[in-house]
Short mmCIF file of C-alpha atoms and ligand atoms in Angstrom, two decimals:
data_model
loop_
_atom_site.label_atom_id
_atom_site.label_comp_id
_atom_site.label_asym_id
_atom_site.label_seq_id
_atom_site.Cartn_x
_atom_site.Cartn_y
_atom_site.Cartn_z
CA MET I 1 172.56 81.40 113.81
CA GLN I 2 173.40 82.48 110.30
CA THR I 3 171.82 85.46 108.53
CA LEU I 4 170.35 84.36 105.22
CA ILE I 5 168.56 87.52 104.07
CA GLU I 6 169.46 91.03 105.28
CA ALA I 7 166.77 93.48 106.41
CA ARG I 8 167.58 95.93 103.58
CA GLU I 9 167.16 93.22 100.97
CA ILE I 10 163.81 92.14 102.44
CA GLN I 11 162.51 95.73 102.40
CA LYS I 12 163.50 96.17 98.75
CA VAL I 13 161.95 92.91 97.52
CA VAL I 14 158.75 93.33 99.58
CA ALA I 15 158.28 96.84 98.16
CA ASN I 16 158.72 95.53 94.61
CA LEU I 17 156.08 92.86 95.27
CA GLY I 18 153.71 95.50 96.68
CA HIS I 19 154.08 97.59 93.52
CA GLN I 20 153.48 94.54 91.31
CA ILE I 21 150.33 93.64 93.30
CA ALA I 22 149.10 97.23 93.06
CA THR I 23 149.42 97.06 89.27
CA GLU I 24 147.72 93.68 88.94
CA TYR I 25 144.83 94.42 91.34
CA ARG I 26 143.95 97.90 90.08
CA ASP I 27 140.13 98.29 90.00
CA GLN I 28 139.61 95.06 91.95
CA PRO I 29 138.02 94.84 95.43
CA LEU I 30 141.15 93.60 97.18
CA THR I 31 141.16 91.94 100.61
CA VAL I 32 144.59 91.00 101.94
CA LEU I 33 144.20 88.07 104.35
CA GLY I 34 147.18 87.50 106.65
CA VAL I 35 147.83 84.09 108.18
CA LEU I 36 148.54 84.34 111.91
CA THR I 37 151.01 84.43 113.44
CA GLY I 38 153.99 84.15 111.12
CA SER I 39 152.80 86.64 108.49
CA ILE I 40 152.38 89.67 110.76
CA VAL I 41 155.64 91.45 109.90
CA PHE I 42 155.45 90.66 106.18
CA LEU I 43 151.76 91.65 106.15
CA ALA I 44 152.43 95.01 107.84
CA ASP I 45 155.24 95.91 105.44
CA LEU I 46 153.53 94.59 102.31
CA ILE I 47 150.19 96.39 102.71
CA ARG I 48 151.98 99.72 103.12
CA THR I 49 153.58 99.30 99.69
CA ILE I 50 150.29 98.47 97.90
CA ASP I 51 149.03 101.84 96.74
CA LEU I 52 145.38 100.83 96.29
CA PRO I 53 142.23 100.87 98.40
CA LEU I 54 142.23 97.52 100.19
CA ARG I 55 140.86 95.71 103.21
CA VAL I 56 142.87 93.64 105.66
CA GLY I 57 141.68 90.48 107.41
CA LEU I 58 143.25 87.68 109.41
CA ILE I 59 142.95 83.91 109.58
CA GLN I 60 144.78 81.64 111.99
CA ALA I 61 146.53 78.41 111.09
CA SER I 62 148.77 76.37 113.32
CA SER I 63 150.29 72.97 112.90
CA TYR I 64 151.40 71.01 115.90
CA ARG I 65 152.84 67.58 116.40
CA GLY I 66 150.50 65.19 118.16
CA ALA I 67 151.81 61.89 119.55
CA THR I 68 155.29 61.27 118.18
CA THR I 69 154.40 59.02 115.26
CA ARG I 70 151.47 61.13 114.04
CA PRO I 71 151.95 63.51 111.13
CA LEU I 72 151.56 67.28 111.51
CA GLU I 73 147.99 68.18 112.23
CA LEU I 74 146.70 71.52 111.02
CA ARG I 75 144.26 73.65 113.01
CA ILE I 76 142.49 76.55 111.32
CA ASN I 77 140.49 79.29 113.02
CA ASP I 78 138.49 81.36 110.52
CA SER I 79 136.45 83.33 113.07
CA LEU I 80 138.46 86.49 112.29
CA VAL I 81 137.86 86.40 108.53
CA PRO I 82 135.80 89.41 107.38
CA ASP I 83 133.12 89.25 104.68
CA ILE I 84 135.01 88.33 101.49
CA ARG I 85 132.07 87.49 99.22
CA ASP I 86 132.90 88.73 95.67
CA ARG I 87 136.22 90.15 96.84
CA SER I 88 139.65 89.43 95.37
CA VAL I 89 141.48 87.69 98.19
CA LEU I 90 145.25 87.72 98.51
CA LEU I 91 146.31 85.21 101.16
CA VAL I 92 149.60 86.26 102.77
CA ASP I 93 151.77 83.76 104.66
CA ASP I 94 155.34 83.65 105.90
CA ILE I 95 156.58 80.50 104.20
CA PHE I 96 155.56 77.83 101.72
CA ASP I 97 157.16 74.57 102.83
CA THR I 98 155.08 71.46 102.05
CA GLY I 99 152.23 73.73 100.92
CA ASN I 100 149.77 71.88 103.11
CA THR I 101 148.83 75.02 105.07
CA LEU I 102 148.07 77.18 102.03
CA ALA I 103 146.22 74.38 100.23
CA SER I 104 143.97 73.81 103.26
CA LEU I 105 143.37 77.54 103.78
CA ILE I 106 142.38 78.01 100.14
CA ASP I 107 139.87 75.13 100.40
CA ILE I 108 138.25 76.74 103.44
CA ILE I 109 138.23 80.30 102.09
CA ARG I 110 136.57 79.10 98.88
CA HIS I 111 133.41 78.39 100.88
CA ASN I 112 133.04 82.15 101.49
CA SER I 113 132.53 82.80 97.74
CA PRO I 114 135.37 85.23 97.00
CA ARG I 115 135.79 86.53 93.43
CA SER I 116 139.32 85.08 93.34
CA ILE I 117 142.00 83.70 95.67
CA ARG I 118 145.74 84.08 95.17
CA SER I 119 148.62 83.60 97.57
CA ALA I 120 151.76 85.55 98.41
CA VAL I 121 154.54 84.19 100.62
CA LEU I 122 157.76 85.74 101.83
CA LEU I 123 159.75 82.49 101.56
CA TRP I 124 159.46 79.40 99.42
CA LYS I 125 161.36 76.21 100.23
CA THR I 126 161.24 74.80 96.71
CA GLY I 127 161.21 71.10 96.04
CA LYS I 128 159.41 70.15 99.24
CA ALA I 129 155.80 70.51 98.14
CA THR I 130 153.37 67.68 98.87
CA VAL I 131 150.49 69.51 97.17
CA THR I 132 149.96 70.53 93.55
CA ILE I 133 149.42 74.26 94.17
CA GLN I 134 152.27 76.78 94.18
CA PRO I 135 152.33 80.29 95.65
CA ASP I 136 151.25 82.91 93.08
CA TYR I 137 153.77 85.42 94.45
CA HIS I 138 156.91 84.94 96.52
CA CYS I 139 159.81 87.13 97.62
CA PHE I 140 162.65 84.63 98.13
CA GLN I 141 163.37 80.97 97.42
CA ILE I 142 165.43 79.40 100.19
CA PRO I 143 167.12 76.04 100.83
CA ASP I 144 165.59 73.53 103.24
CA ARG I 145 166.83 75.06 106.50
CA PHE I 146 164.81 76.01 109.58
CA VAL I 147 164.58 79.81 109.49
CA VAL I 148 163.46 82.49 111.95
CA GLY I 149 162.98 86.25 111.99
CA TYR I 150 160.70 88.73 110.18
CA GLY I 151 157.66 87.05 111.76
CA LEU I 152 158.94 83.46 111.80
CA ASP I 153 159.52 81.90 115.20
CA TYR I 154 161.14 79.10 117.08
CA ASN I 155 159.01 78.51 120.19
CA ASP I 156 157.60 82.05 119.73
CA ASP I 157 161.09 83.58 119.95
CA TYR I 158 162.84 85.56 117.19
CA ARG I 159 159.73 86.91 115.40
CA HIS I 160 160.89 90.49 115.89
CA LEU I 161 164.23 90.13 114.06
CA PRO I 162 164.23 92.39 110.97
CA TYR I 163 166.22 89.80 108.95
CA ILE I 164 165.89 86.09 108.15
CA ALA I 165 168.33 83.72 109.85
CA ALA I 166 168.82 79.96 109.74
CA LEU I 167 169.05 78.22 113.10
CA GLU I 168 171.97 75.85 113.49
CA PRO I 169 171.22 72.46 115.08
CA ARG I 170 172.97 73.65 118.26
CA ASP I 171 170.51 76.62 118.48
CA LEU I 172 167.53 74.23 118.64
P1 5GP E 201 153.60 74.04 105.13
O1 5GP E 201 152.20 73.79 105.54
O2 5GP E 201 153.79 74.77 103.81
O3 5GP E 201 154.47 72.80 105.20
O4 5GP E 201 154.26 74.91 106.24
C1 5GP E 201 153.88 76.18 106.45
C2 5GP E 201 154.04 76.55 107.90
O5 5GP E 201 155.07 75.79 108.58
C3 5GP E 201 154.50 77.97 107.92
O6 5GP E 201 153.39 78.85 107.92
C4 5GP E 201 155.32 78.01 109.19
O7 5GP E 201 154.46 78.30 110.25
C5 5GP E 201 155.89 76.62 109.35
N1 5GP E 201 157.28 76.52 108.85
C6 5GP E 201 157.72 75.82 107.79
N2 5GP E 201 159.05 75.96 107.63
C7 5GP E 201 159.46 76.80 108.61
C8 5GP E 201 160.75 77.33 108.99
O8 5GP E 201 161.81 77.11 108.37
N3 5GP E 201 160.77 78.15 110.08
C9 5GP E 201 159.65 78.46 110.79
N4 5GP E 201 159.79 79.28 111.82
N5 5GP E 201 158.42 77.97 110.47
C10 5GP E 201 158.33 77.15 109.40
MG1 MG E 202 152.50 79.74 109.57
#
């Protein structure tokens, strides 16, 4: 596999994003909502760079392929979401690819009457979106390669890598 983004670079850019969020959310009742499982490493690093009172919650989203010809089907489990009524929600996910996951999550979270909803992603594969929304914050734009590390997996492997790497076809 090929390293695309070094650990040092990730730490620097995530910290900058945390400082920007801290400035923009000052005096707001912030709840950071991490999307399981891919966001866990990004979530843990990001919240420690946001120097504000905040709450942390989790929501689970997973897409899986059904029978071969069926499109990706998205399953969402919102049983872990805390009370977010009138709170400023920042949804944190690992990667924005087609955007289908974030668009669906935002639709569901809206039903819980938050004050606002914005999204932050570590990675953004630009040019692939099938939805009209875009992430409000992102750390890196990347080409259309399958990447792992820093929370992202292949078959639940590689999440612990502190850097982002692209898997070569022979790794799959
Ligand atoms: P979307 O719904 O935006 O198409 O895809 C978002 C989800 O697909 C991500 O949360 C992630 O779980 C998965 N995904 C998309 N691209 C990649 C990738 O390059 N590597 C990994 N590990 N997961 C990906
Ligand atoms: Mg995901």
